[in-house]
PDB file of C-alpha atoms in Angstrom:
ATOM      1  CA  MET A   1       4.178  18.850  68.136  1.00  0.00           C
ATOM      2  CA  ALA A   2       5.170  17.689  71.796  1.00  0.00           C
ATOM      3  CA  SER A   3       8.503  15.953  72.120  1.00  0.00           C
ATOM      4  CA  LEU A   4       8.486  12.129  72.650  1.00  0.00           C
ATOM      5  CA  LYS A   5       9.883  12.404  75.946  1.00  0.00           C
ATOM      6  CA  LYS A   6       7.093  14.988  77.190  1.00  0.00           C
ATOM      7  CA  TYR A   7       4.487  12.799  75.568  1.00  0.00           C
ATOM      8  CA  LEU A   8       5.737   9.491  76.901  1.00  0.00           C
ATOM      9  CA  LYS A   9       5.902  11.012  80.578  1.00  0.00           C
ATOM     10  CA  GLU A  10       2.384  12.219  80.345  1.00  0.00           C
ATOM     11  CA  LYS A  11       1.326   8.520  79.186  1.00  0.00           C
ATOM     12  CA  GLY A  12       3.180   7.150  82.584  1.00  0.00           C
ATOM     13  CA  PHE A  13       6.593   6.171  80.691  1.00  0.00           C
ATOM     14  CA  VAL A  14       9.768   6.427  82.659  1.00  0.00           C
ATOM     15  CA  PRO A  15      13.076   6.788  80.715  1.00  0.00           C
ATOM     16  CA  VAL A  16      15.723   4.728  81.067  1.00  0.00           C
ATOM     17  CA  GLN A  17      19.037   5.895  79.643  1.00  0.00           C
ATOM     18  CA  MET A  18      20.826   3.719  77.236  1.00  0.00           C
ATOM     19  CA  ARG A  19      24.914   3.756  75.813  1.00  0.00           C
ATOM     20  CA  ARG A  20      25.940   2.959  72.683  1.00  0.00           C
ATOM     21  CA  THR A  21      28.835   0.352  72.567  1.00  0.00           C
ATOM     22  CA  SER A  22      31.654  -0.022  70.108  1.00  0.00           C
ATOM     23  CA  THR A  23      29.736  -2.819  68.594  1.00  0.00           C
ATOM     24  CA  ASP A  24      26.624  -0.583  68.286  1.00  0.00           C
ATOM     25  CA  HIS A  25      24.907  -2.567  70.776  1.00  0.00           C
ATOM     26  CA  PHE A  26      22.781  -0.796  73.127  1.00  0.00           C
ATOM     27  CA  GLU A  27      23.140  -1.299  76.775  1.00  0.00           C
ATOM     28  CA  VAL A  28      21.448  -0.015  80.172  1.00  0.00           C
ATOM     29  CA  GLU A  29      22.503   0.004  83.877  1.00  0.00           C
ATOM     30  CA  GLY A  30      20.440  -2.160  85.928  1.00  0.00           C
ATOM     31  CA  ILE A  31      19.563  -3.345  89.452  1.00  0.00           C
ATOM     32  CA  LEU A  32      18.747  -7.193  89.850  1.00  0.00           C
ATOM     33  CA  ASN A  33      18.102  -8.263  93.269  1.00  0.00           C
ATOM     34  CA  GLY A  34      20.245  -5.456  94.759  1.00  0.00           C
ATOM     35  CA  GLN A  35      23.077  -5.595  92.900  1.00  0.00           C
ATOM     36  CA  SER A  36      23.918  -3.428  90.012  1.00  0.00           C
ATOM     37  CA  GLY A  37      24.828  -5.057  86.158  1.00  0.00           C
ATOM     38  CA  ARG A  38      25.575  -4.296  82.853  1.00  0.00           C
ATOM     39  CA  PHE A  39      22.925  -5.508  80.063  1.00  0.00           C
ATOM     40  CA  ILE A  40      22.579  -5.276  76.742  1.00  0.00           C
ATOM     41  CA  VAL A  41      19.217  -4.278  75.217  1.00  0.00           C
ATOM     42  CA  ASP A  42      18.000  -7.077  72.942  1.00  0.00           C
ATOM     43  CA  THR A  43      14.612  -7.327  71.083  1.00  0.00           C
ATOM     44  CA  GLY A  44      15.560 -10.253  69.438  1.00  0.00           C
ATOM     45  CA  ALA A  45      15.978 -12.335  72.720  1.00  0.00           C
ATOM     46  CA  SER A  46      12.726 -13.616  74.099  1.00  0.00           C
ATOM     47  CA  ASN A  47      13.662 -13.758  77.757  1.00  0.00           C
ATOM     48  CA  THR A  48      15.788 -11.831  80.222  1.00  0.00           C
ATOM     49  CA  CYS A  49      18.483 -13.556  81.063  1.00  0.00           C
ATOM     50  CA  VAL A  50      22.290 -13.424  83.403  1.00  0.00           C
ATOM     51  CA  ALA A  51      25.560 -15.064  82.571  1.00  0.00           C
ATOM     52  CA  LEU A  52      25.568 -18.231  84.588  1.00  0.00           C
ATOM     53  CA  GLU A  53      28.581 -17.426  86.395  1.00  0.00           C
ATOM     54  CA  HIS A  54      26.998 -14.131  88.137  1.00  0.00           C
ATOM     55  CA  ALA A  55      24.262 -16.199  89.821  1.00  0.00           C
ATOM     56  CA  ASP A  56      25.766 -16.111  93.337  1.00  0.00           C
ATOM     57  CA  ARG A  57      26.668 -12.141  92.647  1.00  0.00           C
ATOM     58  CA  PHE A  58      22.823 -11.575  91.639  1.00  0.00           C
ATOM     59  CA  GLY A  59      21.441 -13.762  94.319  1.00  0.00           C
ATOM     60  CA  LEU A  60      19.708 -16.057  91.664  1.00  0.00           C
ATOM     61  CA  VAL A  61      18.652 -19.380  93.245  1.00  0.00           C
ATOM     62  CA  SER A  62      17.870 -21.561  90.051  1.00  0.00           C
ATOM     63  CA  GLU A  63      16.684 -24.950  88.949  1.00  0.00           C
ATOM     64  CA  LYS A  64      17.460 -26.513  85.574  1.00  0.00           C
ATOM     65  CA  ALA A  65      14.984 -25.590  82.551  1.00  0.00           C
ATOM     66  CA  GLU A  66      13.221 -28.228  80.947  1.00  0.00           C
ATOM     67  CA  ILE A  67      13.916 -26.403  77.417  1.00  0.00           C
ATOM     68  CA  LYS A  68      17.530 -25.377  75.990  1.00  0.00           C
ATOM     69  CA  ALA A  69      18.963 -21.853  75.684  1.00  0.00           C
ATOM     70  CA  ALA A  70      19.492 -20.893  72.277  1.00  0.00           C
ATOM     71  CA  GLY A  71      22.030 -17.754  71.766  1.00  0.00           C
ATOM     72  CA  ALA A  72      23.723 -16.202  68.795  1.00  0.00           C
ATOM     73  CA  GLY A  73      26.498 -18.284  67.320  1.00  0.00           C
ATOM     74  CA  ASN A  74      25.735 -21.425  69.658  1.00  0.00           C
ATOM     75  CA  ALA A  75      23.347 -24.316  69.279  1.00  0.00           C
ATOM     76  CA  GLU A  76      21.586 -25.375  72.255  1.00  0.00           C
ATOM     77  CA  MET A  77      22.683 -24.889  75.486  1.00  0.00           C
ATOM     78  CA  ASP A  78      21.905 -26.022  79.086  1.00  0.00           C
ATOM     79  CA  ALA A  79      19.682 -23.141  80.892  1.00  0.00           C
ATOM     80  CA  TRP A  80      18.537 -22.659  84.466  1.00  0.00           C
ATOM     81  CA  ILE A  81      15.834 -20.765  85.490  1.00  0.00           C
ATOM     82  CA  SER A  82      15.206 -18.169  88.393  1.00  0.00           C
ATOM     83  CA  HIS A  83      11.915 -17.142  90.077  1.00  0.00           C
ATOM     84  CA  GLU A  84      10.831 -14.262  92.125  1.00  0.00           C
ATOM     85  CA  ASN A  85      13.611 -12.042  91.225  1.00  0.00           C
ATOM     86  CA  SER A  86      13.717  -7.991  91.348  1.00  0.00           C
ATOM     87  CA  LEU A  87      15.007  -6.055  88.487  1.00  0.00           C
ATOM     88  CA  ARG A  88      14.782  -2.185  88.384  1.00  0.00           C
ATOM     89  CA  LEU A  89      15.766  -0.294  85.055  1.00  0.00           C
ATOM     90  CA  GLY A  90      15.861   3.531  86.353  1.00  0.00           C
ATOM     91  CA  LYS A  91      12.406   4.180  87.882  1.00  0.00           C
ATOM     92  CA  TRP A  92      10.814   1.089  86.717  1.00  0.00           C
ATOM     93  CA  LYS A  93      10.926  -2.092  88.709  1.00  0.00           C
ATOM     94  CA  LYS A  94       9.473  -5.418  88.212  1.00  0.00           C
ATOM     95  CA  LYS A  95       8.998  -7.582  91.165  1.00  0.00           C
ATOM     96  CA  LYS A  96       8.830 -11.694  90.347  1.00  0.00           C
ATOM     97  CA  GLN A  97      10.878 -11.757  87.377  1.00  0.00           C
ATOM     98  CA  PRO A  98      12.180 -14.929  85.958  1.00  0.00           C
ATOM     99  CA  ILE A  99      15.550 -14.808  84.935  1.00  0.00           C
ATOM    100  CA  VAL A 100      17.157 -17.241  82.471  1.00  0.00           C
ATOM    101  CA  LEU A 101      20.950 -18.215  83.146  1.00  0.00           C
ATOM    102  CA  PHE A 102      22.978 -19.598  81.010  1.00  0.00           C
ATOM    103  CA  ASP A 103      26.674 -19.378  79.553  1.00  0.00           C
ATOM    104  CA  LEU A 104      27.404 -16.107  77.898  1.00  0.00           C
ATOM    105  CA  SER A 105      31.056 -16.556  77.430  1.00  0.00           C
ATOM    106  CA  HIS A 106      30.443 -16.515  73.768  1.00  0.00           C
ATOM    107  CA  VAL A 107      28.930 -13.377  73.854  1.00  0.00           C
ATOM    108  CA  ASN A 108      31.497 -11.626  76.096  1.00  0.00           C
ATOM    109  CA  LEU A 109      34.196 -13.280  74.220  1.00  0.00           C
ATOM    110  CA  ALA A 110      32.981 -11.084  70.861  1.00  0.00           C
ATOM    111  CA  LEU A 111      32.076  -8.016  72.917  1.00  0.00           C
ATOM    112  CA  THR A 112      35.568  -8.029  74.608  1.00  0.00           C
ATOM    113  CA  ALA A 113      37.385  -8.448  71.036  1.00  0.00           C
ATOM    114  CA  ARG A 114      35.914  -5.465  70.255  1.00  0.00           C
ATOM    115  CA  GLU A 115      36.739  -3.611  73.228  1.00  0.00           C
ATOM    116  CA  SER A 116      33.340  -3.270  74.178  1.00  0.00           C
ATOM    117  CA  GLY A 117      33.683  -4.726  77.683  1.00  0.00           C
ATOM    118  CA  ALA A 118      31.551  -7.723  78.927  1.00  0.00           C
ATOM    119  CA  VAL A 119      28.012  -7.371  80.504  1.00  0.00           C
ATOM    120  CA  ASP A 120      26.050  -9.396  82.892  1.00  0.00           C
ATOM    121  CA  GLY A 121      23.207 -10.209  80.754  1.00  0.00           C
ATOM    122  CA  ILE A 122      20.697  -9.390  78.482  1.00  0.00           C
ATOM    123  CA  ILE A 123      17.102  -7.457  78.752  1.00  0.00           C
ATOM    124  CA  GLY A 124      15.116  -9.310  76.354  1.00  0.00           C
ATOM    125  CA  ALA A 125      11.426  -9.175  75.035  1.00  0.00           C
ATOM    126  CA  ASP A 126       9.981 -10.402  78.429  1.00  0.00           C
ATOM    127  CA  ILE A 127      10.769  -7.308  79.938  1.00  0.00           C
ATOM    128  CA  LEU A 128      10.328  -4.727  76.840  1.00  0.00           C
ATOM    129  CA  LYS A 129       6.734  -6.239  76.283  1.00  0.00           C
ATOM    130  CA  GLU A 130       5.877  -6.095  80.289  1.00  0.00           C
ATOM    131  CA  GLY A 131       7.339  -2.352  80.127  1.00  0.00           C
ATOM    132  CA  LYS A 132       5.264  -1.677  76.810  1.00  0.00           C
ATOM    133  CA  ALA A 133       9.135  -0.349  75.528  1.00  0.00           C
ATOM    134  CA  VAL A 134       9.447   2.535  73.259  1.00  0.00           C
ATOM    135  CA  ILE A 135      13.061   2.816  71.986  1.00  0.00           C
ATOM    136  CA  ASP A 136      14.272   6.308  70.843  1.00  0.00           C
ATOM    137  CA  TYR A 137      17.400   5.470  69.295  1.00  0.00           C
ATOM    138  CA  ARG A 138      18.409   8.672  68.337  1.00  0.00           C
ATOM    139  CA  LYS A 139      18.126  10.110  72.050  1.00  0.00           C
ATOM    140  CA  LYS A 140      19.579   6.633  73.388  1.00  0.00           C
ATOM    141  CA  ARG A 141      16.640   6.140  75.628  1.00  0.00           C
ATOM    142  CA  LEU A 142      14.458   3.007  76.819  1.00  0.00           C
ATOM    143  CA  TYR A 143      10.836   4.009  78.199  1.00  0.00           C
ATOM    144  CA  LEU A 144       9.022   1.907  79.872  1.00  0.00           C
ATOM    145  CA  LYS A 145       5.712   2.326  81.439  1.00  0.00           C
ATOM    146  CA  LYS A 146       5.190   2.037  85.400  1.00  0.00           C
TER     147      LYS A 146
END
């Protein structure tokens, strides 16, 4: 039987290396609008998000969202939406990607308290679904279909 990596490569998937953090999250390096960032891979997050404080760094032009964001440990929070963004994870690219912005300080506080380091954002189910994601937890790889 062929390896998962070989099989997925034949099917047009590209690997994105993940890193396991001290909090048992998996994170990836990504390029958002030309700027490098660290993102948690979160299958339970409906949307890809960036910390509001990083909007300028990533060139995110946003408008207030009509709905509120909800995150782990926090009730509804104000959110903004930025359209027409470019996201690259490894060799996988997505243009015109919407990004939700909201206060991720509660997430980063929890991460830094456990010496994991703050992240710039979260890769959510929108990207995972779009890329037909396959996660190999043992090899710490996220595969996305080109």
